[in-house]
GROMACS .gro file of C-alpha atoms in nm:
model
  497
    1UNK     CA    1   1.667   5.173   5.971
    2UNK     CA    2   1.664   5.254   5.600
    3UNK     CA    3   1.733   5.596   5.454
    4UNK     CA    4   1.586   5.716   5.132
    5UNK     CA    5   1.841   5.852   4.924
    6UNK     CA    6   1.756   6.101   4.611
    7UNK     CA    7   2.107   6.149   4.521
    8UNK     CA    8   2.469   6.114   4.645
    9UNK     CA    9   2.645   6.132   4.898
   10UNK     CA   10   2.571   5.758   4.959
   11UNK     CA   11   2.841   5.779   5.271
   12UNK     CA   12   2.588   5.991   5.424
   13UNK     CA   13   2.334   5.734   5.382
   14UNK     CA   14   2.549   5.434   5.521
   15UNK     CA   15   2.652   5.656   5.851
   16UNK     CA   16   2.278   5.764   5.928
   17UNK     CA   17   2.176   5.387   5.876
   18UNK     CA   18   2.411   5.281   6.128
   19UNK     CA   19   2.237   5.514   6.405
   20UNK     CA   20   1.914   5.327   6.411
   21UNK     CA   21   1.685   5.578   6.293
   22UNK     CA   22   1.549   5.924   6.370
   23UNK     CA   23   1.443   5.866   6.757
   24UNK     CA   24   1.774   5.727   6.859
   25UNK     CA   25   1.943   5.940   7.159
   26UNK     CA   26   2.313   5.914   7.210
   27UNK     CA   27   2.411   5.755   7.550
   28UNK     CA   28   2.540   5.983   7.840
   29UNK     CA   29   2.607   6.312   7.597
   30UNK     CA   30   2.697   6.529   7.886
   31UNK     CA   31   3.004   6.315   7.967
   32UNK     CA   32   3.182   6.531   7.669
   33UNK     CA   33   3.085   6.867   7.822
   34UNK     CA   34   3.359   7.073   7.932
   35UNK     CA   35   3.386   7.081   8.334
   36UNK     CA   36   3.258   7.456   8.336
   37UNK     CA   37   2.975   7.387   8.126
   38UNK     CA   38   2.881   7.082   8.322
   39UNK     CA   39   2.875   7.227   8.649
   40UNK     CA   40   2.656   7.517   8.517
   41UNK     CA   41   2.426   7.304   8.356
   42UNK     CA   42   2.416   7.091   8.695
   43UNK     CA   43   2.376   7.396   8.912
   44UNK     CA   44   2.071   7.511   8.676
   45UNK     CA   45   1.898   7.189   8.684
   46UNK     CA   46   1.953   7.165   9.058
   47UNK     CA   47   1.862   7.533   9.155
   48UNK     CA   48   1.508   7.479   8.966
   49UNK     CA   49   1.414   7.156   9.168
   50UNK     CA   50   1.525   7.316   9.473
   51UNK     CA   51   1.326   7.642   9.376
   52UNK     CA   52   1.023   7.423   9.310
   53UNK     CA   53   1.049   7.216   9.620
   54UNK     CA   54   1.103   7.519   9.841
   55UNK     CA   55   0.798   7.723   9.706
   56UNK     CA   56   0.578   7.381   9.756
   57UNK     CA   57   0.685   7.310  10.095
   58UNK     CA   58   0.619   7.698  10.199
   59UNK     CA   59   0.310   7.726  10.007
   60UNK     CA   60   0.151   7.371  10.125
   61UNK     CA   61   0.306   7.309  10.486
   62UNK     CA   62   0.427   7.678  10.580
   63UNK     CA   63   0.822   7.590  10.602
   64UNK     CA   64   1.009   7.866  10.567
   65UNK     CA   65   1.255   7.891  10.278
   66UNK     CA   66   1.549   7.964  10.502
   67UNK     CA   67   1.479   7.680  10.768
   68UNK     CA   68   1.721   7.400  10.882
   69UNK     CA   69   1.532   7.155  10.699
   70UNK     CA   70   1.518   7.307  10.385
   71UNK     CA   71   1.886   7.350  10.376
   72UNK     CA   72   1.926   7.001  10.469
   73UNK     CA   73   1.738   6.895  10.167
   74UNK     CA   74   1.936   7.120   9.939
   75UNK     CA   75   2.279   6.969  10.068
   76UNK     CA   76   2.151   6.638  10.019
   77UNK     CA   77   2.040   6.713   9.673
   78UNK     CA   78   2.346   6.877   9.576
   79UNK     CA   79   2.552   6.568   9.667
   80UNK     CA   80   2.330   6.352   9.457
   81UNK     CA   81   2.365   6.586   9.147
   82UNK     CA   82   2.759   6.633   9.177
   83UNK     CA   83   2.815   6.267   9.245
   84UNK     CA   84   2.820   6.244   8.864
   85UNK     CA   85   3.202   6.353   8.862
   86UNK     CA   86   3.301   6.077   9.078
   87UNK     CA   87   3.115   5.832   8.875
   88UNK     CA   88   3.342   5.651   8.622
   89UNK     CA   89   3.234   5.482   8.280
   90UNK     CA   90   3.369   5.161   8.143
   91UNK     CA   91   3.612   5.207   7.854
   92UNK     CA   92   3.337   5.050   7.603
   93UNK     CA   93   3.087   5.323   7.718
   94UNK     CA   94   3.349   5.586   7.661
   95UNK     CA   95   3.454   5.446   7.314
   96UNK     CA   96   3.071   5.456   7.228
   97UNK     CA   97   3.030   5.772   7.318
   98UNK     CA   98   3.339   5.935   7.134
   99UNK     CA   99   3.231   5.733   6.839
  100UNK     CA  100   2.876   5.865   6.845
  101UNK     CA  101   2.936   6.216   6.858
  102UNK     CA  102   3.224   6.186   6.606
  103UNK     CA  103   2.959   6.018   6.358
  104UNK     CA  104   2.707   6.300   6.413
  105UNK     CA  105   2.972   6.563   6.342
  106UNK     CA  106   3.047   6.381   6.039
  107UNK     CA  107   2.720   6.362   5.898
  108UNK     CA  108   2.660   6.751   5.963
  109UNK     CA  109   2.995   6.810   5.752
  110UNK     CA  110   2.879   6.594   5.476
  111UNK     CA  111   2.556   6.751   5.443
  112UNK     CA  112   2.682   7.093   5.442
  113UNK     CA  113   2.963   6.999   5.182
  114UNK     CA  114   2.727   6.804   4.938
  115UNK     CA  115   2.443   7.084   4.980
  116UNK     CA  116   2.201   6.843   5.106
  117UNK     CA  117   1.906   6.870   5.329
  118UNK     CA  118   1.824   6.609   5.586
  119UNK     CA  119   1.424   6.541   5.658
  120UNK     CA  120   1.214   6.256   5.831
  121UNK     CA  121   0.931   6.124   5.587
  122UNK     CA  122   0.602   6.198   5.753
  123UNK     CA  123   0.462   5.845   5.761
  124UNK     CA  124   0.764   5.591   5.685
  125UNK     CA  125   0.970   5.708   5.980
  126UNK     CA  126   1.294   5.723   5.781
  127UNK     CA  127   1.525   5.989   5.683
  128UNK     CA  128   1.547   6.116   5.360
  129UNK     CA  129   1.832   6.310   5.202
  130UNK     CA  130   1.793   6.549   4.907
  131UNK     CA  131   1.980   6.832   4.734
  132UNK     CA  132   1.904   7.175   4.826
  133UNK     CA  133   1.813   7.280   4.487
  134UNK     CA  134   1.577   6.994   4.445
  135UNK     CA  135   1.383   7.089   4.763
  136UNK     CA  136   1.375   7.462   4.645
  137UNK     CA  137   1.247   7.354   4.297
  138UNK     CA  138   0.953   7.167   4.492
  139UNK     CA  139   0.880   7.478   4.686
  140UNK     CA  140   0.842   7.659   4.377
  141UNK     CA  141   0.609   7.409   4.215
  142UNK     CA  142   0.398   7.368   4.523
  143UNK     CA  143   0.338   7.758   4.546
  144UNK     CA  144   0.249   7.763   4.190
  145UNK     CA  145   0.020   7.469   4.203
  146UNK     CA  146  -0.168   7.555   4.548
  147UNK     CA  147  -0.130   7.946   4.507
  148UNK     CA  148  -0.175   7.956   4.888
  149UNK     CA  149   0.159   8.139   4.981
  150UNK     CA  150   0.307   8.489   4.902
  151UNK     CA  151   0.682   8.527   4.889
  152UNK     CA  152   0.767   8.864   5.071
  153UNK     CA  153   1.059   9.092   4.972
  154UNK     CA  154   1.179   9.167   5.318
  155UNK     CA  155   1.116   8.975   5.676
  156UNK     CA  156   0.821   9.183   5.879
  157UNK     CA  157   0.944   8.984   6.190
  158UNK     CA  158   1.061   9.251   6.378
  159UNK     CA  159   0.838   9.499   6.289
  160UNK     CA  160   0.533   9.289   6.416
  161UNK     CA  161   0.761   9.211   6.741
  162UNK     CA  162   0.768   9.577   6.844
  163UNK     CA  163   0.386   9.629   6.743
  164UNK     CA  164   0.326   9.344   6.993
  165UNK     CA  165   0.531   9.474   7.280
  166UNK     CA  166   0.408   9.804   7.215
  167UNK     CA  167   0.035   9.677   7.260
  168UNK     CA  168   0.124   9.486   7.547
  169UNK     CA  169   0.302   9.767   7.743
  170UNK     CA  170  -0.011   9.959   7.657
  171UNK     CA  171  -0.232   9.722   7.806
  172UNK     CA  172  -0.052   9.690   8.117
  173UNK     CA  173  -0.024  10.060   8.170
  174UNK     CA  174  -0.407  10.072   8.156
  175UNK     CA  175  -0.430   9.775   8.396
  176UNK     CA  176  -0.626   9.594   8.124
  177UNK     CA  177  -0.428   9.274   8.193
  178UNK     CA  178  -0.251   9.188   8.496
  179UNK     CA  179   0.153   9.181   8.549
  180UNK     CA  180   0.158   8.790   8.547
  181UNK     CA  181  -0.069   8.774   8.223
  182UNK     CA  182   0.187   9.062   8.064
  183UNK     CA  183   0.504   8.852   8.164
  184UNK     CA  184   0.333   8.530   8.013
  185UNK     CA  185   0.242   8.713   7.684
  186UNK     CA  186   0.548   8.891   7.623
  187UNK     CA  187   0.753   8.743   7.315
  188UNK     CA  188   1.094   8.615   7.367
  189UNK     CA  189   1.300   8.811   7.091
  190UNK     CA  190   1.564   8.527   7.052
  191UNK     CA  191   1.287   8.269   7.013
  192UNK     CA  192   1.014   8.434   6.794
  193UNK     CA  193   0.955   8.314   6.435
  194UNK     CA  194   0.722   8.456   6.197
  195UNK     CA  195   0.379   8.297   6.175
  196UNK     CA  196   0.458   8.110   6.460
  197UNK     CA  197   0.312   8.305   6.741
  198UNK     CA  198   0.323   8.058   7.020
  199UNK     CA  199   0.334   8.333   7.290
  200UNK     CA  200  -0.046   8.392   7.233
  201UNK     CA  201  -0.235   8.187   7.483
  202UNK     CA  202  -0.476   7.951   7.325
  203UNK     CA  203  -0.862   8.038   7.362
  204UNK     CA  204  -0.928   7.681   7.503
  205UNK     CA  205  -0.697   7.719   7.771
  206UNK     CA  206  -0.837   8.048   7.901
  207UNK     CA  207  -1.188   7.938   7.929
  208UNK     CA  208  -1.292   8.200   7.655
  209UNK     CA  209  -1.629   8.134   7.525
  210UNK     CA  210  -1.571   8.104   7.138
  211UNK     CA  211  -1.808   8.086   6.845
  212UNK     CA  212  -1.944   7.763   6.747
  213UNK     CA  213  -1.918   7.677   6.364
  214UNK     CA  214  -2.208   7.482   6.269
  215UNK     CA  215  -2.182   7.446   5.912
  216UNK     CA  216  -1.907   7.236   5.687
  217UNK     CA  217  -1.621   7.442   5.555
  218UNK     CA  218  -1.491   7.363   5.236
  219UNK     CA  219  -1.388   6.980   5.191
  220UNK     CA  220  -1.394   6.733   5.476
  221UNK     CA  221  -1.146   6.476   5.424
  222UNK     CA  222  -1.174   6.155   5.612
  223UNK     CA  223  -1.208   5.775   5.578
  224UNK     CA  224  -1.529   5.554   5.554
  225UNK     CA  225  -1.597   5.195   5.588
  226UNK     CA  226  -1.884   5.005   5.533
  227UNK     CA  227  -2.025   4.667   5.403
  228UNK     CA  228  -2.263   4.567   5.162
  229UNK     CA  229  -2.429   4.244   5.018
  230UNK     CA  230  -2.491   4.437   4.672
  231UNK     CA  231  -2.296   4.394   4.371
  232UNK     CA  232  -1.960   4.563   4.285
  233UNK     CA  233  -2.155   4.759   4.006
  234UNK     CA  234  -2.414   4.876   4.238
  235UNK     CA  235  -2.192   5.008   4.475
  236UNK     CA  236  -1.971   5.201   4.243
  237UNK     CA  237  -2.310   5.373   4.072
  238UNK     CA  238  -2.417   5.458   4.420
  239UNK     CA  239  -2.078   5.643   4.475
  240UNK     CA  240  -2.075   5.817   4.161
  241UNK     CA  241  -2.421   5.952   4.228
  242UNK     CA  242  -2.306   6.095   4.581
  243UNK     CA  243  -2.028   6.255   4.373
  244UNK     CA  244  -2.265   6.475   4.161
  245UNK     CA  245  -2.462   6.580   4.453
  246UNK     CA  246  -2.229   6.852   4.528
  247UNK     CA  247  -1.893   7.008   4.370
  248UNK     CA  248  -1.721   6.961   4.731
  249UNK     CA  249  -1.783   6.587   4.744
  250UNK     CA  250  -1.505   6.383   4.590
  251UNK     CA  251  -1.539   6.011   4.712
  252UNK     CA  252  -1.269   5.807   4.600
  253UNK     CA  253  -1.338   5.426   4.679
  254UNK     CA  254  -1.157   5.093   4.714
  255UNK     CA  255  -1.392   4.771   4.680
  256UNK     CA  256  -1.277   4.420   4.733
  257UNK     CA  257  -1.261   4.108   4.974
  258UNK     CA  258  -0.955   4.253   5.149
  259UNK     CA  259  -0.884   4.611   5.225
  260UNK     CA  260  -0.708   4.830   5.466
  261UNK     CA  261  -0.886   5.083   5.709
  262UNK     CA  262  -0.670   5.324   5.890
  263UNK     CA  263  -0.430   5.068   6.077
  264UNK     CA  264  -0.645   4.777   6.039
  265UNK     CA  265  -0.651   4.522   5.765
  266UNK     CA  266  -1.010   4.358   5.691
  267UNK     CA  267  -1.089   4.040   5.461
  268UNK     CA  268  -1.385   3.872   5.395
  269UNK     CA  269  -1.317   3.499   5.460
  270UNK     CA  270  -1.609   3.279   5.382
  271UNK     CA  271  -1.854   3.547   5.483
  272UNK     CA  272  -1.673   3.623   5.788
  273UNK     CA  273  -1.481   3.970   5.857
  274UNK     CA  274  -1.145   3.866   5.976
  275UNK     CA  275  -0.936   4.177   6.097
  276UNK     CA  276  -0.572   4.213   6.151
  277UNK     CA  277  -0.276   4.487   6.177
  278UNK     CA  278  -0.216   4.647   5.857
  279UNK     CA  279   0.148   4.731   5.790
  280UNK     CA  280   0.176   5.001   5.527
  281UNK     CA  281   0.434   4.923   5.240
  282UNK     CA  282   0.632   5.213   5.319
  283UNK     CA  283   0.662   5.181   5.669
  284UNK     CA  284   0.962   5.051   5.833
  285UNK     CA  285   0.964   4.780   6.120
  286UNK     CA  286   1.107   5.062   6.338
  287UNK     CA  287   1.061   5.122   6.695
  288UNK     CA  288   1.276   5.308   6.971
  289UNK     CA  289   1.618   5.109   6.955
  290UNK     CA  290   1.706   4.917   7.276
  291UNK     CA  291   2.055   5.098   7.277
  292UNK     CA  292   1.912   5.444   7.286
  293UNK     CA  293   1.926   5.666   7.588
  294UNK     CA  294   1.574   5.656   7.710
  295UNK     CA  295   1.458   5.572   8.055
  296UNK     CA  296   1.424   5.185   8.086
  297UNK     CA  297   1.032   5.164   8.123
  298UNK     CA  298   1.018   5.320   7.780
  299UNK     CA  299   1.116   4.981   7.618
  300UNK     CA  300   0.870   4.795   7.829
  301UNK     CA  301   0.587   5.022   7.751
  302UNK     CA  302   0.655   4.973   7.381
  303UNK     CA  303   0.646   4.597   7.372
  304UNK     CA  304   0.307   4.615   7.583
  305UNK     CA  305   0.172   4.885   7.370
  306UNK     CA  306   0.245   4.693   7.033
  307UNK     CA  307   0.108   4.332   7.178
  308UNK     CA  308  -0.193   4.533   7.320
  309UNK     CA  309  -0.271   4.682   6.976
  310UNK     CA  310  -0.216   4.311   6.850
  311UNK     CA  311  -0.466   4.162   7.056
  312UNK     CA  312  -0.706   4.449   6.995
  313UNK     CA  313  -0.683   4.431   6.592
  314UNK     CA  314  -0.653   4.047   6.522
  315UNK     CA  315  -0.981   3.884   6.556
  316UNK     CA  316  -0.859   3.537   6.529
  317UNK     CA  317  -0.567   3.342   6.720
  318UNK     CA  318  -0.378   3.257   6.388
  319UNK     CA  319  -0.385   3.612   6.274
  320UNK     CA  320  -0.255   3.706   6.637
  321UNK     CA  321   0.045   3.459   6.616
  322UNK     CA  322   0.132   3.593   6.277
  323UNK     CA  323   0.173   3.940   6.443
  324UNK     CA  324   0.341   3.824   6.700
  325UNK     CA  325   0.625   3.662   6.522
  326UNK     CA  326   0.636   3.983   6.317
  327UNK     CA  327   0.655   4.186   6.660
  328UNK     CA  328   0.937   3.960   6.765
  329UNK     CA  329   1.125   4.019   6.464
  330UNK     CA  330   1.085   4.398   6.443
  331UNK     CA  331   1.230   4.398   6.821
  332UNK     CA  332   1.499   4.201   6.731
  333UNK     CA  333   1.581   4.424   6.408
  334UNK     CA  334   1.606   4.707   6.656
  335UNK     CA  335   1.851   4.552   6.904
  336UNK     CA  336   1.612   4.406   7.174
  337UNK     CA  337   1.778   4.101   7.361
  338UNK     CA  338   1.598   3.765   7.313
  339UNK     CA  339   1.577   3.712   7.690
  340UNK     CA  340   1.414   4.062   7.729
  341UNK     CA  341   1.146   4.017   7.473
  342UNK     CA  342   1.066   3.669   7.607
  343UNK     CA  343   1.018   3.797   7.978
  344UNK     CA  344   0.803   4.082   7.887
  345UNK     CA  345   0.583   3.861   7.641
  346UNK     CA  346   0.532   3.620   7.918
  347UNK     CA  347   0.448   3.926   8.171
  348UNK     CA  348   0.191   4.061   7.915
  349UNK     CA  349   0.040   3.715   7.897
  350UNK     CA  350   0.012   3.664   8.254
  351UNK     CA  351  -0.126   3.996   8.337
  352UNK     CA  352  -0.391   3.933   8.068
  353UNK     CA  353  -0.450   3.569   8.203
  354UNK     CA  354  -0.312   3.418   7.871
  355UNK     CA  355  -0.113   3.139   7.998
  356UNK     CA  356   0.142   2.897   7.767
  357UNK     CA  357   0.197   2.547   7.828
  358UNK     CA  358   0.539   2.576   7.622
  359UNK     CA  359   0.884   2.752   7.697
  360UNK     CA  360   0.800   2.997   7.417
  361UNK     CA  361   0.544   3.283   7.495
  362UNK     CA  362   0.271   3.119   7.262
  363UNK     CA  363  -0.093   3.073   7.293
  364UNK     CA  364  -0.272   2.771   7.176
  365UNK     CA  365  -0.641   2.781   7.300
  366UNK     CA  366  -0.852   2.983   7.039
  367UNK     CA  367  -1.148   3.018   7.308
  368UNK     CA  368  -0.935   3.170   7.563
  369UNK     CA  369  -0.785   3.405   7.346
  370UNK     CA  370  -1.108   3.529   7.218
  371UNK     CA  371  -1.258   3.584   7.566
  372UNK     CA  372  -0.933   3.773   7.675
  373UNK     CA  373  -0.957   4.000   7.371
  374UNK     CA  374  -1.311   4.071   7.451
  375UNK     CA  375  -1.206   4.177   7.811
  376UNK     CA  376  -0.931   4.409   7.641
  377UNK     CA  377  -1.165   4.545   7.386
  378UNK     CA  378  -1.409   4.688   7.674
  379UNK     CA  379  -1.103   4.885   7.836
  380UNK     CA  380  -1.045   5.235   7.740
  381UNK     CA  381  -0.757   5.310   7.495
  382UNK     CA  382  -0.498   5.580   7.528
  383UNK     CA  383  -0.696   5.824   7.326
  384UNK     CA  384  -1.001   5.772   7.527
  385UNK     CA  385  -0.843   5.854   7.860
  386UNK     CA  386  -0.695   6.189   7.677
  387UNK     CA  387  -1.054   6.268   7.546
  388UNK     CA  388  -1.180   6.219   7.901
  389UNK     CA  389  -0.909   6.416   8.053
  390UNK     CA  390  -0.994   6.694   7.822
  391UNK     CA  391  -1.407   6.690   7.903
  392UNK     CA  392  -1.296   6.682   8.286
  393UNK     CA  393  -1.092   6.981   8.249
  394UNK     CA  394  -1.347   7.196   8.046
  395UNK     CA  395  -1.656   7.095   8.281
  396UNK     CA  396  -1.832   7.329   8.494
  397UNK     CA  397  -1.733   7.303   8.835
  398UNK     CA  398  -2.087   7.337   8.953
  399UNK     CA  399  -2.192   7.042   8.760
  400UNK     CA  400  -1.891   6.807   8.798
  401UNK     CA  401  -2.079   6.575   9.029
  402UNK     CA  402  -2.348   6.548   8.761
  403UNK     CA  403  -2.151   6.299   8.513
  404UNK     CA  404  -2.210   5.929   8.525
  405UNK     CA  405  -1.922   5.849   8.292
  406UNK     CA  406  -1.688   5.593   8.488
  407UNK     CA  407  -1.406   5.724   8.282
  408UNK     CA  408  -1.467   6.094   8.345
  409UNK     CA  409  -1.531   6.074   8.718
  410UNK     CA  410  -1.133   5.959   8.816
  411UNK     CA  411  -1.028   6.260   8.609
  412UNK     CA  412  -1.256   6.507   8.812
  413UNK     CA  413  -1.117   6.323   9.115
  414UNK     CA  414  -0.761   6.374   9.003
  415UNK     CA  415  -0.832   6.751   8.925
  416UNK     CA  416  -0.972   6.795   9.274
  417UNK     CA  417  -0.681   6.636   9.446
  418UNK     CA  418  -0.428   6.875   9.280
  419UNK     CA  419  -0.607   7.156   9.471
  420UNK     CA  420  -0.552   6.974   9.784
  421UNK     CA  421  -0.247   6.968  10.014
  422UNK     CA  422  -0.201   6.591   9.916
  423UNK     CA  423  -0.159   6.667   9.569
  424UNK     CA  424   0.143   6.540   9.383
  425UNK     CA  425   0.478   6.730   9.392
  426UNK     CA  426   0.652   6.667   9.027
  427UNK     CA  427   1.024   6.727   8.950
  428UNK     CA  428   1.217   6.672   8.651
  429UNK     CA  429   1.561   6.598   8.568
  430UNK     CA  430   1.732   6.510   8.249
  431UNK     CA  431   1.802   6.151   8.178
  432UNK     CA  432   2.106   6.003   8.124
  433UNK     CA  433   2.222   5.600   8.168
  434UNK     CA  434   2.482   5.726   8.427
  435UNK     CA  435   2.221   5.915   8.621
  436UNK     CA  436   1.987   5.637   8.650
  437UNK     CA  437   2.028   5.639   9.039
  438UNK     CA  438   1.890   5.982   9.063
  439UNK     CA  439   1.527   5.878   9.095
  440UNK     CA  440   1.581   5.647   9.390
  441UNK     CA  441   1.831   5.863   9.564
  442UNK     CA  442   1.584   6.169   9.575
  443UNK     CA  443   1.304   5.970   9.677
  444UNK     CA  444   1.518   5.814   9.977
  445UNK     CA  445   1.640   6.156  10.059
  446UNK     CA  446   1.285   6.275  10.075
  447UNK     CA  447   1.171   5.998  10.293
  448UNK     CA  448   1.427   6.033  10.522
  449UNK     CA  449   1.446   6.419  10.590
  450UNK     CA  450   1.058   6.430  10.602
  451UNK     CA  451   0.999   6.123  10.817
  452UNK     CA  452   0.725   6.136  11.051
  453UNK     CA  453   0.608   6.475  10.909
  454UNK     CA  454   0.295   6.584  10.730
  455UNK     CA  455   0.483   6.636  10.443
  456UNK     CA  456   0.508   6.265  10.341
  457UNK     CA  457   0.156   6.271  10.284
  458UNK     CA  458   0.252   6.449   9.937
  459UNK     CA  459   0.341   6.205   9.685
  460UNK     CA  460   0.682   6.318   9.500
  461UNK     CA  461   0.691   6.224   9.154
  462UNK     CA  462   1.063   6.245   8.970
  463UNK     CA  463   0.997   6.270   8.595
  464UNK     CA  464   1.275   6.282   8.361
  465UNK     CA  465   1.355   6.460   8.052
  466UNK     CA  466   1.522   6.322   7.726
  467UNK     CA  467   1.811   6.446   7.569
  468UNK     CA  468   1.796   6.538   7.175
  469UNK     CA  469   1.748   6.259   6.936
  470UNK     CA  470   1.923   6.226   6.599
  471UNK     CA  471   1.608   6.415   6.457
  472UNK     CA  472   1.695   6.720   6.666
  473UNK     CA  473   2.029   6.700   6.602
  474UNK     CA  474   2.065   6.636   6.233
  475UNK     CA  475   1.724   6.790   6.099
  476UNK     CA  476   1.748   7.175   6.067
  477UNK     CA  477   1.405   7.290   6.081
  478UNK     CA  478   1.483   7.674   6.054
  479UNK     CA  479   1.739   7.846   5.889
  480UNK     CA  480   2.083   7.926   6.065
  481UNK     CA  481   2.014   8.208   6.315
  482UNK     CA  482   2.348   8.418   6.398
  483UNK     CA  483   2.418   8.479   6.742
  484UNK     CA  484   2.462   8.878   6.679
  485UNK     CA  485   2.176   9.088   6.617
  486UNK     CA  486   2.092   9.079   6.222
  487UNK     CA  487   2.023   9.395   6.060
  488UNK     CA  488   1.731   9.453   5.824
  489UNK     CA  489   1.932   9.390   5.508
  490UNK     CA  490   2.041   9.049   5.652
  491UNK     CA  491   1.678   8.942   5.708
  492UNK     CA  492   1.600   8.665   5.431
  493UNK     CA  493   1.281   8.644   5.261
  494UNK     CA  494   1.040   8.442   5.438
  495UNK     CA  495   0.740   8.238   5.327
  496UNK     CA  496   0.395   8.283   5.492
  497UNK     CA  497   0.070   8.137   5.471
   0.00000   0.00000   0.00000
């Protein structure tokens, strides 16, 4: 992983480079916790899971919280979670854990000592180190150029917080909002930030009728792609004429036989449009490192996703094979074993009926590739699935059966199943490599305890949450907040939009 360094210290850049990028998660982070902290964290996670399972079993299956079967489930889960204290790690694992935490602390000290700020670039996916004074100058220049911000002499955060609390209490006293709504909207004094009022519910989630905007506001920024058989001079004149139609129209254009459109590379080869994956110059060949403490299915999904994108984007077998080699090099660069790469390449080809006659996962038949590519292009993408889910969640309950979209129908059925007794029961735990047995153990316990009961009609899904990655550990997005209550004089000036 490359690090862009504005000035010294170079030593910080070298240390961050060794960490394999901003998405890297140190392995087995809780191993270095003190015993009391580890037990407290474990008890909190266990209590949350038991409380959720107890409430679900009571609501759906009318099982009393103090029944023997609930107590049996709680005892089994407690043994699973506390088994971590008897699980030993190898010497190499312990050495790696201690080395990683020392490196992170060293980077933080170097940044503070050198008065530097660490940020992750927007598109290139790399860390950038710069002096604090340089960033302050850029902020001042941006304020001056845009004239969109006002610097306040004092922080009105607490005053705004008190007004919101008084208003919510007044609404609750007058019974204009319920106790549940009052509790959900009440801001947390320790977490609120000026101009980030996340505790206010979003209108679309409350099913509130909103005013539809049917006119264009200011400038609309987007990319447009078109093909033409006219001359370059004719196209340029057409675009220049469009720019003179309205002061808010400011078209910039790129004309040629080879252009990039979003993530797609398009070239005109003998009057045929050939498409392939476009790699931006500033982008790094970076994915989640293989040594990162992510759940194992993440790495398989990464390989499948980038191969699927290559098949969708590459219109010829030659372009696909070129992209396949680039993918292989990128995975090797991020620490993926060769056998692991080949195994999942072969799995992807087998699932999509792309057979190979050689030992290496390669494709030689152009017609077979084009046929499979056409089949994959007809399948919905992840964004289309997400859009269908949003549409299904906002559809009128009385007209849900009127839709004929084959992509929305399963989403509606899934939403209806959530209200049935056979809905999925979802619980989470924080993932670490040494806790990999949690999921199978919890499922085994669930099946053994509720064997031959109607509870097994509900599907238990055990999800995972990740530990903080390097971006969360090293990038300070907010000023330092002391644990003690700050006075009004200690509140720093804040920029608001």
